[in-house]
XYZ file of C-alpha atoms in Angstrom:
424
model
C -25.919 -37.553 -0.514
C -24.927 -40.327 -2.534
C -25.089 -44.382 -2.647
C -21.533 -45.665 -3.033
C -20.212 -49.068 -3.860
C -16.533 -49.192 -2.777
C -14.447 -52.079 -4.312
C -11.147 -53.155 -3.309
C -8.565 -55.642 -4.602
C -6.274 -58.184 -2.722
C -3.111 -55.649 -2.791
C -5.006 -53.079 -1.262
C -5.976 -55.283 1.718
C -2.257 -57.282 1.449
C -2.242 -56.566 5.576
C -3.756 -54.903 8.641
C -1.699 -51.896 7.454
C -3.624 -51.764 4.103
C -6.968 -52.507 5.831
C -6.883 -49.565 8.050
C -6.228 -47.675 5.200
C -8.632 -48.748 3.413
C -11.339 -48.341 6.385
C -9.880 -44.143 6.117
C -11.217 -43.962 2.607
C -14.767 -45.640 3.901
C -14.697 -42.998 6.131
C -14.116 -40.007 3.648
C -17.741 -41.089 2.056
C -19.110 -42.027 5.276
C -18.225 -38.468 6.781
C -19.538 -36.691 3.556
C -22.549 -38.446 4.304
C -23.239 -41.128 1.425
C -24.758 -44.748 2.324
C -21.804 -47.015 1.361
C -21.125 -51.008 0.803
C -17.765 -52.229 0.591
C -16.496 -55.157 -1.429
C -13.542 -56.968 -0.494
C -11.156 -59.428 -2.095
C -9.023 -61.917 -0.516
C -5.607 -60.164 1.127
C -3.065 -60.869 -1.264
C -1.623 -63.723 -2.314
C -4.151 -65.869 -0.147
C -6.372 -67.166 -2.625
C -3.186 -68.840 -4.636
C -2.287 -70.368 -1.072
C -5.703 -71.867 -0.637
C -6.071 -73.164 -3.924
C -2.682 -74.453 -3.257
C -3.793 -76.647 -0.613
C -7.105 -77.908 -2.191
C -4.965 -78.829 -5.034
C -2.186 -80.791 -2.751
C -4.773 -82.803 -0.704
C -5.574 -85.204 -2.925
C -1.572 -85.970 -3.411
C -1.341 -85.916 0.467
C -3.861 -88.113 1.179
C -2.161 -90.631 -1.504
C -5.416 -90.154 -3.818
C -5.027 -92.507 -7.430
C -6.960 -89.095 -8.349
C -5.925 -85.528 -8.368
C -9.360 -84.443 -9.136
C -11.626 -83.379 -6.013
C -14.975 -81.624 -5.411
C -15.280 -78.297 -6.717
C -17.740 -77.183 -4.212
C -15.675 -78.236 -1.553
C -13.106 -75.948 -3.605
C -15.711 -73.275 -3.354
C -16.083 -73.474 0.181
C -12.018 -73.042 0.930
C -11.499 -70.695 -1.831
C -14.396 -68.175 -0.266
C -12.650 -68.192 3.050
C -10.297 -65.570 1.673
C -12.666 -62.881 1.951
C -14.626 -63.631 5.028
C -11.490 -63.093 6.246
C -10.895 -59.564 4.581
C -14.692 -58.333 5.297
C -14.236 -59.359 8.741
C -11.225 -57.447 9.133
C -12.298 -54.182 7.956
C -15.344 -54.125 9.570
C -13.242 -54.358 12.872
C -10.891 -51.319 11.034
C -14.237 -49.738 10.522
C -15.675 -50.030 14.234
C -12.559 -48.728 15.675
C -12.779 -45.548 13.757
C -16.050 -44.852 15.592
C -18.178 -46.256 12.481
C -20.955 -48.811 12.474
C -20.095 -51.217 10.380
C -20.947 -55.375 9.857
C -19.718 -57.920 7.049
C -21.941 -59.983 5.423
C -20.925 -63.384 3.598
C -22.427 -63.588 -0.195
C -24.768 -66.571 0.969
C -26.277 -63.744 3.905
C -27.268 -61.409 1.500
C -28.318 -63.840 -0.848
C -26.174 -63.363 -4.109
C -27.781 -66.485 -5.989
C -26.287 -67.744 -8.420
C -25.604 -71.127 -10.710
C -24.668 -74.471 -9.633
C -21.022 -73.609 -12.141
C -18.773 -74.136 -8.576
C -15.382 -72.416 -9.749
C -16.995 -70.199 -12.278
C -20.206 -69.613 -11.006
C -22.501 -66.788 -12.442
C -25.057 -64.355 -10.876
C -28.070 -64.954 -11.168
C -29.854 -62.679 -8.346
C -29.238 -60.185 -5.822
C -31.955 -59.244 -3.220
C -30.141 -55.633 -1.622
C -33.195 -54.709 0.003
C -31.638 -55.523 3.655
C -28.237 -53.814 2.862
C -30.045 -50.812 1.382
C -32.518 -50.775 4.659
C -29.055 -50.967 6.852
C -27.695 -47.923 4.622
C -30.260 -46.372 5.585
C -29.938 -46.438 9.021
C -25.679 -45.322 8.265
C -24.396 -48.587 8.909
C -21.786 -49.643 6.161
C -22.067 -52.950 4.506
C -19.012 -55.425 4.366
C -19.851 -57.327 1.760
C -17.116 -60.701 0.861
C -16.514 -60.766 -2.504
C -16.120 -63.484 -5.311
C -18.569 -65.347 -3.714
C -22.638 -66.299 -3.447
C -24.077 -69.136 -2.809
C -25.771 -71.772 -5.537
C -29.226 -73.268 -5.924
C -27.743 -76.540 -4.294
C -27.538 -74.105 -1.324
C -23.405 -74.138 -1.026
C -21.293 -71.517 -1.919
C -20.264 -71.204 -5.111
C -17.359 -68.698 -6.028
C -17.351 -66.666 -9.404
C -13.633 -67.298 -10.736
C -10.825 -65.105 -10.840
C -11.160 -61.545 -10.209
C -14.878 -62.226 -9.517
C -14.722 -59.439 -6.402
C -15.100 -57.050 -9.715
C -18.434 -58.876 -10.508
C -19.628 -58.588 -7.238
C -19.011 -55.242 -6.381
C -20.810 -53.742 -9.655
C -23.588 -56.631 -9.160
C -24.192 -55.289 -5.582
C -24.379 -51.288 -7.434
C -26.476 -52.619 -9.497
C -28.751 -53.935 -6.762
C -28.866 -51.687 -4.478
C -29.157 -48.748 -7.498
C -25.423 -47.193 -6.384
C -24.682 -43.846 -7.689
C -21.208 -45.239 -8.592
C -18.999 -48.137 -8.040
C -15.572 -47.417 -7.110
C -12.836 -49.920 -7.758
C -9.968 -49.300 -5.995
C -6.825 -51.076 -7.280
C -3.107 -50.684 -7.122
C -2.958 -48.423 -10.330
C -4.894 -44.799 -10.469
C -6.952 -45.444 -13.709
C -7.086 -46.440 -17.025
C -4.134 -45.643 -19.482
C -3.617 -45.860 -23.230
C -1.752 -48.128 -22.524
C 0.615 -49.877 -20.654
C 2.865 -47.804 -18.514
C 5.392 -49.879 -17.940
C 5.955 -50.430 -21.358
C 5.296 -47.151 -22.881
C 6.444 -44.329 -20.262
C 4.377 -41.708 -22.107
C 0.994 -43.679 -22.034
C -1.319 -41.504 -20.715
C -4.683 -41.885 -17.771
C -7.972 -41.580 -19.309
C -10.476 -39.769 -17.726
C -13.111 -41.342 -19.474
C -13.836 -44.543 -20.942
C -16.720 -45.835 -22.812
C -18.166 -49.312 -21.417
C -17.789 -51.359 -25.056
C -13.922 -49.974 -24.863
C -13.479 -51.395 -21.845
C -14.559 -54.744 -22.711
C -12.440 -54.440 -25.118
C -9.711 -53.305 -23.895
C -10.090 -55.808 -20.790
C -10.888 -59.047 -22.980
C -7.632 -58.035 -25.057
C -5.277 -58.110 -22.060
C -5.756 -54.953 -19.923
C -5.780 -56.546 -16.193
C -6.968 -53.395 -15.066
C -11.213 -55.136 -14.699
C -12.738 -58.666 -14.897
C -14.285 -58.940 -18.268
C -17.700 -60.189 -16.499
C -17.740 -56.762 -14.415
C -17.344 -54.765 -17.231
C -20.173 -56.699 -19.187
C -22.044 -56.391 -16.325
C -21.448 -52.515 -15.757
C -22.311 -52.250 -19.130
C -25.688 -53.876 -18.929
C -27.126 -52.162 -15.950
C -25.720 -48.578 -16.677
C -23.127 -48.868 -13.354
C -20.878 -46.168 -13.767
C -17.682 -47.284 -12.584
C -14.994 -45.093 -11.201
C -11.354 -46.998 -11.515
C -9.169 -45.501 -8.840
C -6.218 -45.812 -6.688
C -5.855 -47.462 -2.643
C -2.560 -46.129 -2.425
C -3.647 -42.132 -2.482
C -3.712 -40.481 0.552
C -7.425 -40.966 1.757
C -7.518 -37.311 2.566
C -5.745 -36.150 -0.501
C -7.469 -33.097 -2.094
C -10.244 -34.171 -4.805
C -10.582 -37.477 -3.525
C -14.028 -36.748 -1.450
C -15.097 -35.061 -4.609
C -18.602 -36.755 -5.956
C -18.491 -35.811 -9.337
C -15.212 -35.935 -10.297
C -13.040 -37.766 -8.689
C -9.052 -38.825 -9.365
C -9.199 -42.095 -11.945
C -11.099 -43.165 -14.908
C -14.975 -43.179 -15.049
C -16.093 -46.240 -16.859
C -19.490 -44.878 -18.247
C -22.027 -44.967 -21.233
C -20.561 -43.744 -24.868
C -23.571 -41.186 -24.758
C -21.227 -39.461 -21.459
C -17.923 -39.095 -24.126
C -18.535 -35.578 -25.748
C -15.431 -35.854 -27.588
C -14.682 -39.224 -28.898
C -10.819 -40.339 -29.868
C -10.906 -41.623 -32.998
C -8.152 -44.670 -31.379
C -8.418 -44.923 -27.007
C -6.038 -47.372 -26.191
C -2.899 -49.725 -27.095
C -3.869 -53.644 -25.529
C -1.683 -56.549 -25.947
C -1.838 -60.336 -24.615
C 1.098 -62.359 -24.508
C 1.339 -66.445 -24.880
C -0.733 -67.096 -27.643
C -0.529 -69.875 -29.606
C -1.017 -70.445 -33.406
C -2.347 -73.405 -34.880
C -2.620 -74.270 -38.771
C -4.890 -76.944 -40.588
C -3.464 -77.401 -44.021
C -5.550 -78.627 -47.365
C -9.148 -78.702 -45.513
C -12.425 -80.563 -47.469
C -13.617 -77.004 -48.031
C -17.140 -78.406 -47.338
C -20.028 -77.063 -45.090
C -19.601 -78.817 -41.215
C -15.797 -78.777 -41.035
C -15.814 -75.708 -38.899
C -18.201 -77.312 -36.802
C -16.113 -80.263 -36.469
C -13.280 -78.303 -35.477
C -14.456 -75.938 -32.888
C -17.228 -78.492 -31.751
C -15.029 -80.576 -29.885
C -12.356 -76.981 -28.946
C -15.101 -76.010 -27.165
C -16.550 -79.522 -25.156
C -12.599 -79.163 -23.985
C -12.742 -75.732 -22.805
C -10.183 -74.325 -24.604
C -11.063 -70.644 -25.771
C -10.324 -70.336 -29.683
C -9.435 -66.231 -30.436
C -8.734 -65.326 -33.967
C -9.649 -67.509 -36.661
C -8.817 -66.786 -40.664
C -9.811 -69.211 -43.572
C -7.894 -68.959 -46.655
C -10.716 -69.073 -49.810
C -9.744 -72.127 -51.864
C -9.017 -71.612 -55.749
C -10.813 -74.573 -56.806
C -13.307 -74.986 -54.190
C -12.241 -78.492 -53.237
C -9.239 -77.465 -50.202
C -8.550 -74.672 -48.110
C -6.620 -73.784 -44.756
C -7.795 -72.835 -41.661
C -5.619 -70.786 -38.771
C -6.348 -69.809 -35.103
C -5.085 -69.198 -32.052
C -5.356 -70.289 -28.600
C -3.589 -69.499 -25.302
C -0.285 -71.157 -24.901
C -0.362 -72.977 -22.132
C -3.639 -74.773 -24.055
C -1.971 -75.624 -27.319
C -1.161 -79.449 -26.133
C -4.696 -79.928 -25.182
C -5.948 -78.508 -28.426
C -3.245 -80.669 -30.833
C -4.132 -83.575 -28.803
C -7.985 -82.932 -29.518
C -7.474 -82.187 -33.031
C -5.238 -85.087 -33.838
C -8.375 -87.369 -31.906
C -10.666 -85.907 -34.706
C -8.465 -85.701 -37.393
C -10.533 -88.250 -39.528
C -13.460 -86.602 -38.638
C -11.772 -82.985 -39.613
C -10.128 -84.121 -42.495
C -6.856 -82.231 -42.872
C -3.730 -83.224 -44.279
C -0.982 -81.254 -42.104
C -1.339 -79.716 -38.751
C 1.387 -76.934 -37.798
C 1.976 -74.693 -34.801
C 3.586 -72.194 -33.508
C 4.105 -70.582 -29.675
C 5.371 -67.513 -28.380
C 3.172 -65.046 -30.077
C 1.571 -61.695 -29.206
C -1.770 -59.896 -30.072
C -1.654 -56.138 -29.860
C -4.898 -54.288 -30.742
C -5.868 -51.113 -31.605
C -9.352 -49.980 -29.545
C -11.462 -47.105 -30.000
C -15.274 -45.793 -30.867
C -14.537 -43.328 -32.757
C -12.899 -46.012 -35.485
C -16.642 -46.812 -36.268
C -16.943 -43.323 -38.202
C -13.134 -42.523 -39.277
C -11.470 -44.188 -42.478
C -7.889 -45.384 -42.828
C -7.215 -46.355 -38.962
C -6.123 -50.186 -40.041
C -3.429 -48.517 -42.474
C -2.340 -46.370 -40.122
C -1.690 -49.656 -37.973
C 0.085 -52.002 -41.008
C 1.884 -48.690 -42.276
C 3.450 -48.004 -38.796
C 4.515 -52.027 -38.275
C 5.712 -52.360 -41.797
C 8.049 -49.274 -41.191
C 9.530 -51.227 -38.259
C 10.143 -54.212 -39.740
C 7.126 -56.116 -37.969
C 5.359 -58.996 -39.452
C 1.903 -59.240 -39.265
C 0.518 -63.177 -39.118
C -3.089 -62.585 -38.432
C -5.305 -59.747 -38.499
C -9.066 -59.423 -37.040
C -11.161 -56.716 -36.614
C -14.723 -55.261 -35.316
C -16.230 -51.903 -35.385
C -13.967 -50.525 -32.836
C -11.141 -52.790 -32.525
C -7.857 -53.944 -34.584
C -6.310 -57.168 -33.513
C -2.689 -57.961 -34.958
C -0.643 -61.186 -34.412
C 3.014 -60.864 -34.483
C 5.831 -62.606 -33.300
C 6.729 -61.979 -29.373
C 9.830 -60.156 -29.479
C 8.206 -57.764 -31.335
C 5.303 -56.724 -28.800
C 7.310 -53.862 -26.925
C 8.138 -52.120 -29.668
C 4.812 -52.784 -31.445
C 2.846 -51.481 -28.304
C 5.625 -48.319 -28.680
C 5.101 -47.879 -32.643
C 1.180 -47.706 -32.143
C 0.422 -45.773 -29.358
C 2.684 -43.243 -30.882
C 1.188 -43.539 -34.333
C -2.116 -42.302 -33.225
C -0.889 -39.679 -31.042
C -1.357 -40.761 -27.498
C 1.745 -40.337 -26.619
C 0.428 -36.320 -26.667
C -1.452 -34.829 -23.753
C-alpha cells in the first residue's frame, strides 16, 4: 500500500465527461488499496473567463480606474476549482467511493499575503492523512490557500502544480502524479520535432530547467518545490484508458518520473531540446563602464516587474565605455524602454536599440557538467545551417542560444538531432 497524490489539469476536467474519467483512475489506486488525495484545477478555459470578468467590472461599472482589489480577484479566481473538487467528489461517490473536497483555506494551506501570486508557506495534512486513513479520498481545490489576512489568496498560473506536490510533501506521498493532456516528458517538442522522444526519467535540476526555458509541461514553483522536499513526481497522461495495462503499476508506471539525479544510473550527456518564443532584445550602447551602472539598470527592471533573462557586457578597450545587452519577454519591452528612457540620466548611455521577435533554444542536460565540447557541438550544428547566434549563456547543465525567430523550428530540428535524440 501506497500514499498517492493525484494531480490533474483543467483539460482533463474540461467537462462531466472528463470528470468521470478522471474519478475511474481514483479508483484504480483506490481499488489497489493506496490512501489517495486528489488535486484539481479549474475545468478548462474557466479561469480565463473569470479573470475576464474581474477585469471588465471596473469598465462596467464606469470606474476612472481599471485597477481593482486583488483579493477580491483571489476570491473569484479560486471559484474555479471548488467547482472541479466538488464535482469529482460527486463522480467519486457515485462509483461507490467515499470521497469529500476540501477548499485550500479548510485544510489550511497558509500562505503569504502576495494575492495573485501568493506563496506557501505551510501545510498542516494531519486531518487529510487521518481521513486516508480511514479510505476516504481527499478532494483537495487547487491553486489556492488562504493568507495571513485570513482571505484566500491564489498561487498564479498553473499553481494546481504547486499544490498538488505541496500537499505530497505534507502528507509524506509516495508519489505525486500529474496527470496532463500529454503522456510525459519528451526531448523535446513533439510537435515540432516528430522524432522527439518520452523520457522515462528526468532529474529534478533538468526539469527546472527545462520548465523555466519554455517546456509547459510543469509550473516552475512545483518543480522547485519537488525538488526541495524529495517528491518524486510521476508526469502522466488523463487521456489513457484508466484500466489500460501498466497503469495500476506502483513502481513503474506509463510517463516520466521526475526524481533525484542520484535515481539516473545512466546519465545523457544532453536530455532535452527547450525553446521560448517572444523574447525581446534590448541594447545600451557606450555605457560609463563604472561600478553601480548595473545596479541602476536592473534596480528599477526589477521595482517594475519585468523579468530580465540573458544579459552579456561587452569588456571595454579603454576602460572608460562599454555595452550592455539583455532580453526580456516581448510583450514587456515597452514597459522596459519606457523605464530605461525615465533613468537614462541616471544610467548614462548614449543609444538604446531593440529588437522583437526572437527565440531562445537551449541545450539541457547533467551529464554536460562532466563531458567537454557540448557548446561546439551546438554553434557547429547552427553555423552549418546558416543560423545566427546573438546571445549565448550558459550554466553547468544548460546552453541558452538567441537567434532570430524564423529560425527556431529548424534550430530545435538541427539540435535535437545533433546530439542524437532523435535515436531510441
Amino acid at each position: 500500500m501506497a500514499r498517492i497524490v493525484m494531480k490533474f489539469g483543467g483539460t482533463s476536467v474540461a467537462n462531466l465527461e472528463r470528470i468521470h474519467n478522471v474519478a475511474r483512475h481514483v479508483k484504480r489506486e483506490v481499488d489497489a488499496g493506496h490512501e489517495v488525495a486528489v488535486v484539481v484545477s479549474a475545468m478548462s478555459g474557466k479561469t480565463n473567463e473569470l479573470v475576464d470578468w474581474v477585469q471588465n467590472m471596473p469598465k462596467v461599472a464606469g470606474a476612472d480606474s481599471p485597477f481593482y482589489d486583488a483579493r477580491e480577484y483571489d476570491a473569484i479566481v479560486a471559484s474555479g476549482e471548488q467547482v472541479t473538487s466538488g464535482l469529482l467528489a460527486i463522480a467519486l461517490q457515485s462509483l461507490g467511493i467515499n470521497a469529500r473536497s476540501w477548499q485550500g483555506w479548510q485544510i489550511a494551506i497558509k500562505t503569504d499575503n502576495a494575492h495573485g501570486a501568493a506563496r506557501i508557506q505551510e501545510i498542516d495534512g494531519s486531518d487529510i492523512v487521518r481521513r486516508m486513513g480511514e479510505g476516504q479520498v481527499a478532494v483537495v481545490a487547487g491553486f489556492q490557500g488562504i493568507g495571513p489576512d485570513n482571505r484566500i489568496a491564489t498561487l498564479g498560473r498553473g499553481g494546481s502544480d504547486t499544490s498538488a506536490v505541496a500537499i505530497a510533501a505534507a502528507v509524506k506521498a509516495d508519489r505525486c502524479d500529474i496527470y496532463t493532456d500529454v503522456d510525459g516528458v519528451y526531448t523535446t517538442d513533439p510537435r515540432i520535432e516528430p522524432k522527439a522522444r518520452r523520457l522515462k526519467k528526468v532529474a529534478f535540476e533538468e526539469m527546472l530547467e527545462m520548465a523555466s526555458l519554455g517546456a509547459k509541461v510543469l509550473q516552475v514553483r512545483s518543480v522547485e518545490l519537488a525538488m526541495v522536499h524529495k517528491v518524486r513526481m510521476f508526469v502522466r497522461s488523463s487521456f489513457e484508458d484508466p484500466d489500460a495495462p501498466g497503469m495500476g503499476d506502483l513502481l513503474n508506471p506509463p510517463g516520466t518520473l521526475i526524481c533525484d539525479e542520484e535515481e539516473i544510473v545512466e546519465q545523457e550527456v544532453v536530455t532535452g531540446i527547450a525553446y521560448a518564443k517572444d523574447e525581446a532584445q534590448i541594447s545600451l550602447r557606450r555605457l560609463a563602464d563604472r561600478p553601480g551602472v548595473s545596479a541602476a539598470i536592473f534596480g528599477p527592471m526589477a521595482e517594475s516587474h519585468i523579468n530580465v533573462d540573458m544579459i552579456v557586457q561587452n569588456i571595454s578597450e579603454d576602460g572608460s565605455k562599454t555595452d550592455m545587452t539583455f532580453t526580456v519577454p516581448s510583450g514587456d519591452i515597452d514597459k522596459a524602454l519606457a523605464v530605461l528612457g525615465d533613468n537614462k540620466e541616471k544610467i548614462g548611455f548614449d543609444v538604446i536599440q531593440s529588437e522583437k521577435g526572437l527565440v531562445k533554444v537551449s541545450v539541457i542536460g547533467i551529464g554536460m557538467r562532466s563531458h567537454a565540447g557540448v557548446a561546439a557541438t551546438a554553434f557547429k550544428a547552427l553555423a552549418e545551417k546558416g543560423i545566427n547566434i546573438k546571445a549565448i549563456t550558459t550554466s553547468e547543465i544548460k546552453i541558452s542560444i538567441l537567434i532570430d525567430g524564423p529560425y527556431a523550428e529548424l534550430a530545435v530540428r538541427t539540435l535535437h538531432s545533433c546530439y542524437g535524440l532523435d535515436k531510441s
